[in-house]
Coordinates of C-alpha atoms in Angstrom, one line a residue:
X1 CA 10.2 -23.1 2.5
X2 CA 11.3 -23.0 -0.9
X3 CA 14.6 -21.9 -2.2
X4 CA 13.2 -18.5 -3.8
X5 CA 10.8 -17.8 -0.1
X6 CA 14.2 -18.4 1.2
X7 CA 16.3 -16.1 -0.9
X8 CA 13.8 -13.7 -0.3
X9 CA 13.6 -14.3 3.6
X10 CA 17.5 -13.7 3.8
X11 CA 17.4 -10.3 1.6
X12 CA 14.7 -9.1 3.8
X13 CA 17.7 -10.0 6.6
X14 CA 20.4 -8.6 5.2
X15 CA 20.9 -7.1 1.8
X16 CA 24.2 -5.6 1.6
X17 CA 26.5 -3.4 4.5
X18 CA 24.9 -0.5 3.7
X19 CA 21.3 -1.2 4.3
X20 CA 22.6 -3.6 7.4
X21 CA 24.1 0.0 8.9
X22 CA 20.9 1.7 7.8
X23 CA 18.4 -0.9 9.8
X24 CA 21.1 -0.3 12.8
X25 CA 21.0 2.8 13.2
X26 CA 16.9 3.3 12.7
X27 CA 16.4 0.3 14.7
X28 CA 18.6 2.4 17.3
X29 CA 16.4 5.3 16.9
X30 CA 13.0 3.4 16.6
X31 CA 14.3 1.9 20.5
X32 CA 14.6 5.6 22.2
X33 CA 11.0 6.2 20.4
X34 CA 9.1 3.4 21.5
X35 CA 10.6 3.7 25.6
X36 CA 8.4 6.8 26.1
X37 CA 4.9 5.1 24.2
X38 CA 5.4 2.0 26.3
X39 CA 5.7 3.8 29.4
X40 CA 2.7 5.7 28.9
X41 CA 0.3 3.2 27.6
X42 CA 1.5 1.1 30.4
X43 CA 0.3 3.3 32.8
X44 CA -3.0 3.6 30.7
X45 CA -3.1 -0.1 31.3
X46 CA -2.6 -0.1 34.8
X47 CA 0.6 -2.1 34.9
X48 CA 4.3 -1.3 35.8
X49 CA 6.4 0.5 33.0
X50 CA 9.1 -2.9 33.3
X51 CA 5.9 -4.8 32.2
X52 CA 5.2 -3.3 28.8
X53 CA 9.5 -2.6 28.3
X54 CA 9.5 -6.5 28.9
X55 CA 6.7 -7.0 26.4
X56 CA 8.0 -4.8 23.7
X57 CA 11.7 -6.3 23.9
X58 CA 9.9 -10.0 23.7
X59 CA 7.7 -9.0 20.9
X60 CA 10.1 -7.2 19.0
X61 CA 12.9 -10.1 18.8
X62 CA 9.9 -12.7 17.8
X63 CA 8.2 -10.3 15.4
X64 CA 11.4 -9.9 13.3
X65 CA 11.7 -13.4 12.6
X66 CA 8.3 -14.6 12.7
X67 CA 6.4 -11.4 10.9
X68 CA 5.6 -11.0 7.7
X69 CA 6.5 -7.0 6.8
X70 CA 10.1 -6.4 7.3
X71 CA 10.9 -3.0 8.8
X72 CA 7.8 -3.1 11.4
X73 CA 8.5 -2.5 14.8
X74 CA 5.8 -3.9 17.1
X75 CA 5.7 -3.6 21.0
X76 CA 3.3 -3.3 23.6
X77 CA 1.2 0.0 22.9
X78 CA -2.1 1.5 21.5
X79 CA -5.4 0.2 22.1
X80 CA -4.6 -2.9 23.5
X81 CA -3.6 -0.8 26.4
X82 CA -7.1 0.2 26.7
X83 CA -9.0 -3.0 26.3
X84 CA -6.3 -4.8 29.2
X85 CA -6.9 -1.3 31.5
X86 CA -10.5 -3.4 32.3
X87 CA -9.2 -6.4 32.9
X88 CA -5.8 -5.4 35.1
X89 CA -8.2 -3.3 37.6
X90 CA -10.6 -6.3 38.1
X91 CA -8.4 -8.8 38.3
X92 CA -5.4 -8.1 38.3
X93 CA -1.7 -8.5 36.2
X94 CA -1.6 -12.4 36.5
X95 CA -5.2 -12.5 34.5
X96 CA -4.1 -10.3 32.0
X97 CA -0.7 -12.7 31.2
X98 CA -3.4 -14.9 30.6
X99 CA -5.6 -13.3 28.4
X100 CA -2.5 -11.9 26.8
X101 CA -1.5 -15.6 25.5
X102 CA -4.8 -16.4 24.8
X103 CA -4.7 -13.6 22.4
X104 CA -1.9 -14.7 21.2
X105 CA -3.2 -17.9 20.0
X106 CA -6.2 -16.6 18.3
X107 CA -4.5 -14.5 16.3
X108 CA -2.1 -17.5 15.1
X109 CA -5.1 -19.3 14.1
X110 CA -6.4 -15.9 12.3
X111 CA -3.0 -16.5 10.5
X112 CA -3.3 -19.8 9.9
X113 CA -6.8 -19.5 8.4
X114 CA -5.5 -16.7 6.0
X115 CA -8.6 -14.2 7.1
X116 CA -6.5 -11.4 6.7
X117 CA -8.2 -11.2 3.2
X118 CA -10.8 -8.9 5.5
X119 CA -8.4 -6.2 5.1
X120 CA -9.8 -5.5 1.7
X121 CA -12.7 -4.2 2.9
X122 CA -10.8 -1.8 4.0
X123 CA -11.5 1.5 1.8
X124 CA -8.4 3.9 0.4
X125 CA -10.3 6.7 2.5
X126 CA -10.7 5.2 5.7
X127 CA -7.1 4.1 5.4
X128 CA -6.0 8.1 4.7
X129 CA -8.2 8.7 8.0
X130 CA -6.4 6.1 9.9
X131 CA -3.1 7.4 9.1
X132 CA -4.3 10.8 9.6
X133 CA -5.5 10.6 13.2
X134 CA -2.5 8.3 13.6
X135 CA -0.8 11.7 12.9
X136 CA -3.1 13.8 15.6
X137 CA -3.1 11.0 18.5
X138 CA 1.1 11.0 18.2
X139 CA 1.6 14.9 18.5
X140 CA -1.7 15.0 20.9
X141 CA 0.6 12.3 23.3
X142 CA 3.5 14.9 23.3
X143 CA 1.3 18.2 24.6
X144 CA 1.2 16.8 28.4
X145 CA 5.1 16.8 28.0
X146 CA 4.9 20.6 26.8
X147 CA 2.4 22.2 28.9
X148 CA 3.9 23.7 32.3
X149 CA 7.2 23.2 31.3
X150 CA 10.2 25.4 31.3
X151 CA 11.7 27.7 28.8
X152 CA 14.3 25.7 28.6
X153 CA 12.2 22.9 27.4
X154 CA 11.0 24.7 24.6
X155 CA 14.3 25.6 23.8
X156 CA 15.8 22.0 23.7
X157 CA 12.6 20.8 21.5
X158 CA 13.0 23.4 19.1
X159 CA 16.7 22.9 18.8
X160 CA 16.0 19.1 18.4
X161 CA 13.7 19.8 15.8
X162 CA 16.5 21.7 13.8
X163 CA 19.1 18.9 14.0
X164 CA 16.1 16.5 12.7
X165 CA 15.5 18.7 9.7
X166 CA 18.9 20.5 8.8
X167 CA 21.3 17.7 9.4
X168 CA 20.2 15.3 6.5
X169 CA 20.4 18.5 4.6
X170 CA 24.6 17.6 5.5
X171 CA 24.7 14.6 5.6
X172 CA 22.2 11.3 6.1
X173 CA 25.0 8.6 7.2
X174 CA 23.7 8.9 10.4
X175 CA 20.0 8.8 11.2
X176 CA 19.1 12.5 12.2
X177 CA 17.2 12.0 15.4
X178 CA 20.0 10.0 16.6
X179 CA 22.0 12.8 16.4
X180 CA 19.7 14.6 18.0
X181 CA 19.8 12.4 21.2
X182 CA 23.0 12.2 21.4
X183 CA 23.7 16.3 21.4
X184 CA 20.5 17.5 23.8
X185 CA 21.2 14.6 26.2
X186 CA 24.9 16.1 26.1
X187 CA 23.8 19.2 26.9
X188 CA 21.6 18.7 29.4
X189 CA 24.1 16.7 31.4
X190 CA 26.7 19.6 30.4
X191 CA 24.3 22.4 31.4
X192 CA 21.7 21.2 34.1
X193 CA 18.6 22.8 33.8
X194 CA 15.0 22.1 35.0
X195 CA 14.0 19.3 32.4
X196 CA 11.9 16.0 32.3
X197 CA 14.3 12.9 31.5
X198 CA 13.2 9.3 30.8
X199 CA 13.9 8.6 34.2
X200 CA 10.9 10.5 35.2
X201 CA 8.7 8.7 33.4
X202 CA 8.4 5.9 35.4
X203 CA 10.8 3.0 37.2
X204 CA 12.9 1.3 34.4
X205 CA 14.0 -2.9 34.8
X206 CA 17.0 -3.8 36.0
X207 CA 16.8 -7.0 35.6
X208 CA 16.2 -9.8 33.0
X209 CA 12.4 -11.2 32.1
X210 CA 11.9 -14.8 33.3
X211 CA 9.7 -17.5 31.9
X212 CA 7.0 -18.4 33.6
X213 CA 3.2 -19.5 33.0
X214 CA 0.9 -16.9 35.4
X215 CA 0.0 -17.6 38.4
X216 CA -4.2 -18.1 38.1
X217 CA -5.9 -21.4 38.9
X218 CA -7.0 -23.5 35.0
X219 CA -10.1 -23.3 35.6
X220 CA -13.5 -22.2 33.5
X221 CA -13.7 -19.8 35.9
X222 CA -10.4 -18.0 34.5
X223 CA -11.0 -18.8 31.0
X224 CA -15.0 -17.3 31.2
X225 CA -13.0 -14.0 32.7
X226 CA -10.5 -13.3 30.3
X227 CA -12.0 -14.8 27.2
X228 CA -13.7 -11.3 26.3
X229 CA -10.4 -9.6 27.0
X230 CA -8.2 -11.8 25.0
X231 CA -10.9 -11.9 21.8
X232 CA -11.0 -7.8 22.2
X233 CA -7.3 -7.6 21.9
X234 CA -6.6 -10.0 19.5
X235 CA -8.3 -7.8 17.3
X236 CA -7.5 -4.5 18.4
X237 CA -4.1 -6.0 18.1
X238 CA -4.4 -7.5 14.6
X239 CA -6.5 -4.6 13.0
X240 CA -3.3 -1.9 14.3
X241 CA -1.2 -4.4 12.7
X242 CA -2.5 -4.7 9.6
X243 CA -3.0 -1.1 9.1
X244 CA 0.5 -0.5 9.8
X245 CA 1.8 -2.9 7.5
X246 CA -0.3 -1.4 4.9
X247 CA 1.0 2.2 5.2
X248 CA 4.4 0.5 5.2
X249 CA 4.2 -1.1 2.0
X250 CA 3.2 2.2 0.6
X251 CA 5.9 3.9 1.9
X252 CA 8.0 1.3 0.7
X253 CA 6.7 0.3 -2.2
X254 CA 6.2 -3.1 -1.4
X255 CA 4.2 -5.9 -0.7
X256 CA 4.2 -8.2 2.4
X257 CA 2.1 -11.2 3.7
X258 CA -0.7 -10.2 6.1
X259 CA -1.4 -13.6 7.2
X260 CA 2.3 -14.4 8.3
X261 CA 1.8 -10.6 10.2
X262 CA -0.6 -11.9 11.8
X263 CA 0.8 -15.6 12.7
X264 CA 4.1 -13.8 13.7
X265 CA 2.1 -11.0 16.0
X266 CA 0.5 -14.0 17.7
X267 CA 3.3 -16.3 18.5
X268 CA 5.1 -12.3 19.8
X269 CA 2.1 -12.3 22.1
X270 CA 1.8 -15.5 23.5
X271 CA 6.0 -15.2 24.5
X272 CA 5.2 -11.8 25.4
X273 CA 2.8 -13.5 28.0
X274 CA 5.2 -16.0 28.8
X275 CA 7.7 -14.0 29.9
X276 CA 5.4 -11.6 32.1
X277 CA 4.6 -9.0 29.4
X278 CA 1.4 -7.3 28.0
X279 CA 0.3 -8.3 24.4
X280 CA 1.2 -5.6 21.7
X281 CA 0.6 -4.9 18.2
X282 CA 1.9 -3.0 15.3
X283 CA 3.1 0.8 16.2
X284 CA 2.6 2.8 13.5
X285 CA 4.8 6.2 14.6
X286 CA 7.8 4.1 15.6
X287 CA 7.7 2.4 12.1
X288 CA 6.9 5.6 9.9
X289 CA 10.1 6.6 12.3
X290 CA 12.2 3.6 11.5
X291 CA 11.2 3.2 7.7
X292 CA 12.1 7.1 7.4
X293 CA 15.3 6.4 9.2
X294 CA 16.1 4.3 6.5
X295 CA 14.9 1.0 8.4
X296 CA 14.1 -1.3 5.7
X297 CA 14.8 -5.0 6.7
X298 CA 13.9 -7.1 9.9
X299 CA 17.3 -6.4 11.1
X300 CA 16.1 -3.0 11.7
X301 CA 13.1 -4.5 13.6
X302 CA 15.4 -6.9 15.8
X303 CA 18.1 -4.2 16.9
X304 CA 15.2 -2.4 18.2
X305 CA 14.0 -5.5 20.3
X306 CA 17.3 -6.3 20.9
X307 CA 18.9 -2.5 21.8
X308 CA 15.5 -2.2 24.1
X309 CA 16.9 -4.7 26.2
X310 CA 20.7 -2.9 26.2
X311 CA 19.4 0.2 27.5
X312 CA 17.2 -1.0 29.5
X313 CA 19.6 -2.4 32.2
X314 CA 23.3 -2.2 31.3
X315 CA 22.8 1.6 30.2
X316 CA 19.8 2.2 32.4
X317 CA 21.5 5.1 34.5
X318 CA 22.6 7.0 30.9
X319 CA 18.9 6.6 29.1
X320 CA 17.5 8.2 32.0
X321 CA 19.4 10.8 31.6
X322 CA 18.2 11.4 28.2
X323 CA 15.4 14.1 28.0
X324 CA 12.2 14.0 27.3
X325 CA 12.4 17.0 24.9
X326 CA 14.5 14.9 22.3
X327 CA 11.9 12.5 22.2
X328 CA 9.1 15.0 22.1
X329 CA 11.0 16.3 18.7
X330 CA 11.3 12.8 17.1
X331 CA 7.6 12.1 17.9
X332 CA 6.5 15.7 16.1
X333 CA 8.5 15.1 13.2
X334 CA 7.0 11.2 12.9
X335 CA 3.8 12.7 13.7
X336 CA 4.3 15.5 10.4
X337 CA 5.8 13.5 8.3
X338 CA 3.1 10.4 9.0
X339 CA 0.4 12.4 8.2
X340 CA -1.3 12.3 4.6
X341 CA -1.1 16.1 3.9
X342 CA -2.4 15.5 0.1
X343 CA -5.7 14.4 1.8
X344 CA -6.3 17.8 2.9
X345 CA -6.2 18.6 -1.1
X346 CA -8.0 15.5 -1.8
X347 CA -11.0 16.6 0.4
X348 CA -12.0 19.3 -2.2
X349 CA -11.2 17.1 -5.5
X350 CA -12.4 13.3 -4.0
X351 CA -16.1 12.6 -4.0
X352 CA -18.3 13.8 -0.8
X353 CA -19.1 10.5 0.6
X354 CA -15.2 9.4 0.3
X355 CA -14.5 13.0 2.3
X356 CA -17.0 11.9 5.1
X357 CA -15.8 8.4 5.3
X358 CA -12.3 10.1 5.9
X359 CA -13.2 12.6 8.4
X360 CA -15.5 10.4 10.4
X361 CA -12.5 8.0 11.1
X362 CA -10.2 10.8 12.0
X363 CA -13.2 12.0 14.4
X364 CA -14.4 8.8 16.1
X365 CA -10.1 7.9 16.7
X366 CA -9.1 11.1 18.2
X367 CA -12.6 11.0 20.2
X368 CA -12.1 8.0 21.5
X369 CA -8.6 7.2 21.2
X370 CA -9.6 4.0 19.9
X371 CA -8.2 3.6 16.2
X372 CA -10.1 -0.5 15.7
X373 CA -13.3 1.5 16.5
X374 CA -12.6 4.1 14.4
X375 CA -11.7 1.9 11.4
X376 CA -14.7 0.1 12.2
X377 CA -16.9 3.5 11.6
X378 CA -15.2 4.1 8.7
X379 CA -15.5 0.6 7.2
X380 CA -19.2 0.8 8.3
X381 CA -19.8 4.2 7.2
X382 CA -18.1 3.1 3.5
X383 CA -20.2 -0.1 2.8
X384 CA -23.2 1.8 3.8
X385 CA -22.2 4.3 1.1
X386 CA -21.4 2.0 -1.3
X387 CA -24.5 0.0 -1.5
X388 CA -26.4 3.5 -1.7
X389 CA -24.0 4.5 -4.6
X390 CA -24.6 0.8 -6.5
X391 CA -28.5 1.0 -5.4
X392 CA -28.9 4.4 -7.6
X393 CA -27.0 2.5 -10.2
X394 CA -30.6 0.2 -10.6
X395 CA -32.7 0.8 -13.3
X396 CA -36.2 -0.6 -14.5
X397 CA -37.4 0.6 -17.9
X398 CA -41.2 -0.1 -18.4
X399 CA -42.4 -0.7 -22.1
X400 CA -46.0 -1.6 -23.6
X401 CA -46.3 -4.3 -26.5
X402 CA -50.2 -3.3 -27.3
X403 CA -50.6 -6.4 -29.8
X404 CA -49.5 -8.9 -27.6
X405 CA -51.2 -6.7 -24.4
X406 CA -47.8 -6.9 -23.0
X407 CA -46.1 -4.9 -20.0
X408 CA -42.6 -5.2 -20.5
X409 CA -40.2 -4.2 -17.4
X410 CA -36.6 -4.1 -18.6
X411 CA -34.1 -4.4 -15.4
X412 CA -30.0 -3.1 -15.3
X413 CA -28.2 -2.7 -12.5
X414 CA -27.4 -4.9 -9.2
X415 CA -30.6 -6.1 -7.1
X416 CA -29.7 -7.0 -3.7
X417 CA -31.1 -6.3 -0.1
X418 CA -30.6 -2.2 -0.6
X419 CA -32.4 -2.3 -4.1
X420 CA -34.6 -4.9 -3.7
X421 CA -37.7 -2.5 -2.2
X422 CA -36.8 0.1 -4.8
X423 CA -37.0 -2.7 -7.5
X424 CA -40.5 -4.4 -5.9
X425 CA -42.2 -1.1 -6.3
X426 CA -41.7 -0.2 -10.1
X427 CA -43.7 -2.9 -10.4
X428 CA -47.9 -2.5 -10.6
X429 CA -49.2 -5.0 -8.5
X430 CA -52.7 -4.1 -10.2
X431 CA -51.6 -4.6 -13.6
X432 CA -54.6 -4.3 -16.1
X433 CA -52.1 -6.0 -19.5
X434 CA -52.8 -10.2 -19.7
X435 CA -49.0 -10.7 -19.7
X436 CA -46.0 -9.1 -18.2
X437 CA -42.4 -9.7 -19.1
X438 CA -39.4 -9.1 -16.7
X439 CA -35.9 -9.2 -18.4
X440 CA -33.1 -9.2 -16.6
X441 CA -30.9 -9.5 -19.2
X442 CA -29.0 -6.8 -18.2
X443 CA -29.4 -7.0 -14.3
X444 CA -28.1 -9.3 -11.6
X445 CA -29.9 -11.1 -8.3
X446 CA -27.1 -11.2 -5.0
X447 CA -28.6 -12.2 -2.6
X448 CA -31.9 -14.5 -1.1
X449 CA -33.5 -10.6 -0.7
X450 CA -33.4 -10.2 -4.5
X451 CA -34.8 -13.6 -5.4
X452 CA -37.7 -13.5 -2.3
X453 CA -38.6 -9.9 -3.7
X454 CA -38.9 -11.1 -7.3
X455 CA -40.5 -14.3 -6.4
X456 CA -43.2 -12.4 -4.5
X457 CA -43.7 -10.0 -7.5
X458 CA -44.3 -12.9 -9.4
X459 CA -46.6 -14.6 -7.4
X460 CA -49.0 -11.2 -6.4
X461 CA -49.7 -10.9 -10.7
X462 CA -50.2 -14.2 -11.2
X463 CA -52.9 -13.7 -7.9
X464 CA -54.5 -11.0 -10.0
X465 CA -54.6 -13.4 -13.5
X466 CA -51.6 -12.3 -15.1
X467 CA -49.2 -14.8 -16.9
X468 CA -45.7 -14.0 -16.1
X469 CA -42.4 -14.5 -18.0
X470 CA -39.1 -14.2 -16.2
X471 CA -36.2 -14.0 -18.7
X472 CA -32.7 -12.9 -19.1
X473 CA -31.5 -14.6 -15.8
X474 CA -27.8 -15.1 -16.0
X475 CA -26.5 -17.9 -14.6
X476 CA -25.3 -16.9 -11.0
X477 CA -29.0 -15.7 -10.4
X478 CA -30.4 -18.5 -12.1
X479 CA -28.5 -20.4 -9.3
X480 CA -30.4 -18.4 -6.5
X481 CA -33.8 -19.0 -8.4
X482 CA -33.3 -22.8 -8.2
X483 CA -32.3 -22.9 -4.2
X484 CA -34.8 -20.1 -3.0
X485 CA -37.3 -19.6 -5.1
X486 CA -38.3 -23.0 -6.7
X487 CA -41.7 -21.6 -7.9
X488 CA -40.2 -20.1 -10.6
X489 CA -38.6 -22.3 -12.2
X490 CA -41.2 -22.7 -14.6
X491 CA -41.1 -18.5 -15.7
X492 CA -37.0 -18.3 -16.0
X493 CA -36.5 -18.5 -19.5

């Protein structure tokens, strides 16, 4: 590491008192919101709630020195859950510590081989519909904990959704929603009334994780079982992870290394696994939480590793106490403040395909509950877009030179697999001129489609006795003429 990366790693760890109280208190915060997600995915993946608590602590103390976007809080949550649901009720826990490390590792050699340059094929608009149904999926989690509920309960959520909003307005030394834990679980231990705590979500650790490497025999056997799994989560895990880390540097205005995220999330994982937790990922409400908090440094990402493990046994009997309607009114205020309300605007103003692109990806997520599938629509949906858009973009301009009996056909644009067709049949295969010229001065050939469908252009006229000139070719197509279509390279001029 050099002596500037340094520097820069040790700001990003603490960069004066008052952003070191800042990343406290969110990380603080960012703990009490991430016990409730954990709990429920881990019962979505068919594992004990100590399980995924285990994981997140793990992954949360790794991630904030391993990682590359300060300020991200990562635990063991989101689709992940889903894809190890399969594997937990066919074979049980010990498999999925295995697949969980094996996903681990293919994600540190994702890292290591820097393919987090994928991202960019990520469009602006399915990004907005990823953040979007983020938004839906984390107020959607909170209706179970509203519906057949007591007055009371409504009463507690709304008044936590006042502290959240009015205090700041008073003063923001101390994180809002904090406050708000600290006063409802006051009063509901003051005032006993019929609500949900934490404690009712499911058993909470009292004990330590252990190292240990799962019990399952090494054999092919094992790796031909989990080897789906761990692939499947390794990108689940790393495609949530980059996403986050994108909207954070937006919200921060800052840039981080993907590839280190992704390095760092592996090395989380395979300790995760190690220690008898479930592989995690990047979680985008509890870091919109904790970069709104004021969360800005990996301090803030370690105290909420670290404070997961505090309240998770030596203050077990006081967080579940704490009741669910506090952390039902931090998850609606993540879930309005993470969602991109200026798309809503942008919907009327933005082009029509960039509009469907985004509402397709909030569809397909909150359909399926599956945000890497609905990324992936979206990423499909915008590449099949964009080659229609740079296809329409294709000209051919079609001259006659009567002295020389010449058909002149004057290419612009990009030829490639989705133009090529619409490029072949400008041309008249019957031509009744002695000579035809094809300048592609102003066009360029992408792709072994482009040359094939030119190359068999040119050899149908010359069939019918016409003498063909190719010119114009820059040099990149040229290049594709030589390897694919050495017939031709008599006619490129």
């Amino acid at each position: 590491m050099t002596i500037s990366a340094f520097s820069r790693y040790r700001a990003e760890w603490y960069s004066g008192p008052t952003a070191a109280r800042r990343d406290i208190l969110a990380g603080m915060v960012g703990t009490f919101a991430l016990i409730p997600e954990v709990i429920a995915f881990s019962f979505v993946a068919g594992i004990d709630p100590e399980v995924g608590l285990f994981a997140s602590f793990v992954i949360g103390i790794v991630i904030a020195f391993a990682g590359g976007r300060p300020a991200m809080i990562s635990g063991a949550a989101g689709s992940v859950a889903l894809v190890a649901a399969a594997l937990v009720h066919a074979h049980g826990l010990q498999y999925l510590l295995v697949a969980t490390i094996l996903a681990g590792m293919l994600q540190i050699a994702f890292g290591l081989a820097k393919l987090d340059v994928l991202m960019r094929f990520v469009s602006r608009s399915v990004h907005a519909g990823f953040v979007n149904a983020l938004a839906i999926l984390i107020f959607s989690a909170q209706v179970p904990q509203m519906v057949g509920v007591s007055w009371q309960a409504y009463a507690m959520i709304a008044g936590g959704l006042a502290i959240i909003y009015l205090v700041p307005r008073i003063s923001s030394a101390i994180p809002s929603p904090l406050i708000c834990i600290v006063v409802l679980t006051a009063i509901a231990m003051w005032f006993p009334m019929p609500l949900k705590t934490v404690g009712d979500l499911g058993r909470l650790p009292d004990s330590l994780p252990s190292f240990g490497f799962p019990d399952v025999p090494l054999s092919w056997d094992t790796l031909r079982i989990v080897a789906p799994y761990a692939l499947a989560m390794a990108a689940v895990g790393l495609l949530e992870s980059m996403m986050t880390a994108n909207v954070v540097d937006e919200l921060t205005e800052t840039r981080s290394s993907k590839a280190r995220e992704c390095t760092g999330l592996g090395l989380a994982n395979v300790a995760a696994g190690a220690f008898g937790g479930i592989a995690g990922c990047g979680m985008i409400g509890q870091t919109v939480g904790n970069v709104r908090y004021g969360g800005t440094g990996r301090l803030s990402t370690m105290v909420a590793g670290v404070f997961l493990l505090v309240v998770m046994v030596p203050l077990r009997p006081w967080v579940a106490q704490v009741p669910v309607a506090a952390l039902v009114a931090i998850m609606i205020m993540v879930s309005i403040s993470t969602f991109s309300w200026g798309s809503l605007r942008d919907l009327a103003r933005h082009p029509k395909m960039s509009s469907v692109v985004m509402l397709a990806t909030v569809v397909v997520t909150v359909a399926t509950h599956d945000l890497s599938l609905g990324v992936g629509v979206g990423v499909l949906l915008s590449g099949v877009f964009f080659a229609w858009k740079v296809t329409r973009l294709m000209d051919v301009a079609v001259d006659y030179d009567a002295a020389s009996d010449t058909r002149i056909y004057r290419v612009t644009g990009q030829v490639f697999f989705a133009s090529a067709d619409i490029f072949a049949d400008t041309f008249d295969l019957r031509e009744e001129a002695k000579h035809v010229r094809i300048d592609l001065t102003g066009a360029h050939l992408w792709d072994v489609t482009a040359v094939g469908v030119l190359d068999d252009v040119v050899g149908k006229l010359r069939r019918h006795g016409v003498a063909v000139e190719v010119v114009g070719l820059n040099r990149a197509s040229e290049v594709l003429v030589d390897r694919h279509a050495p017939l031709m390279r008599d006619l490129a001029g």
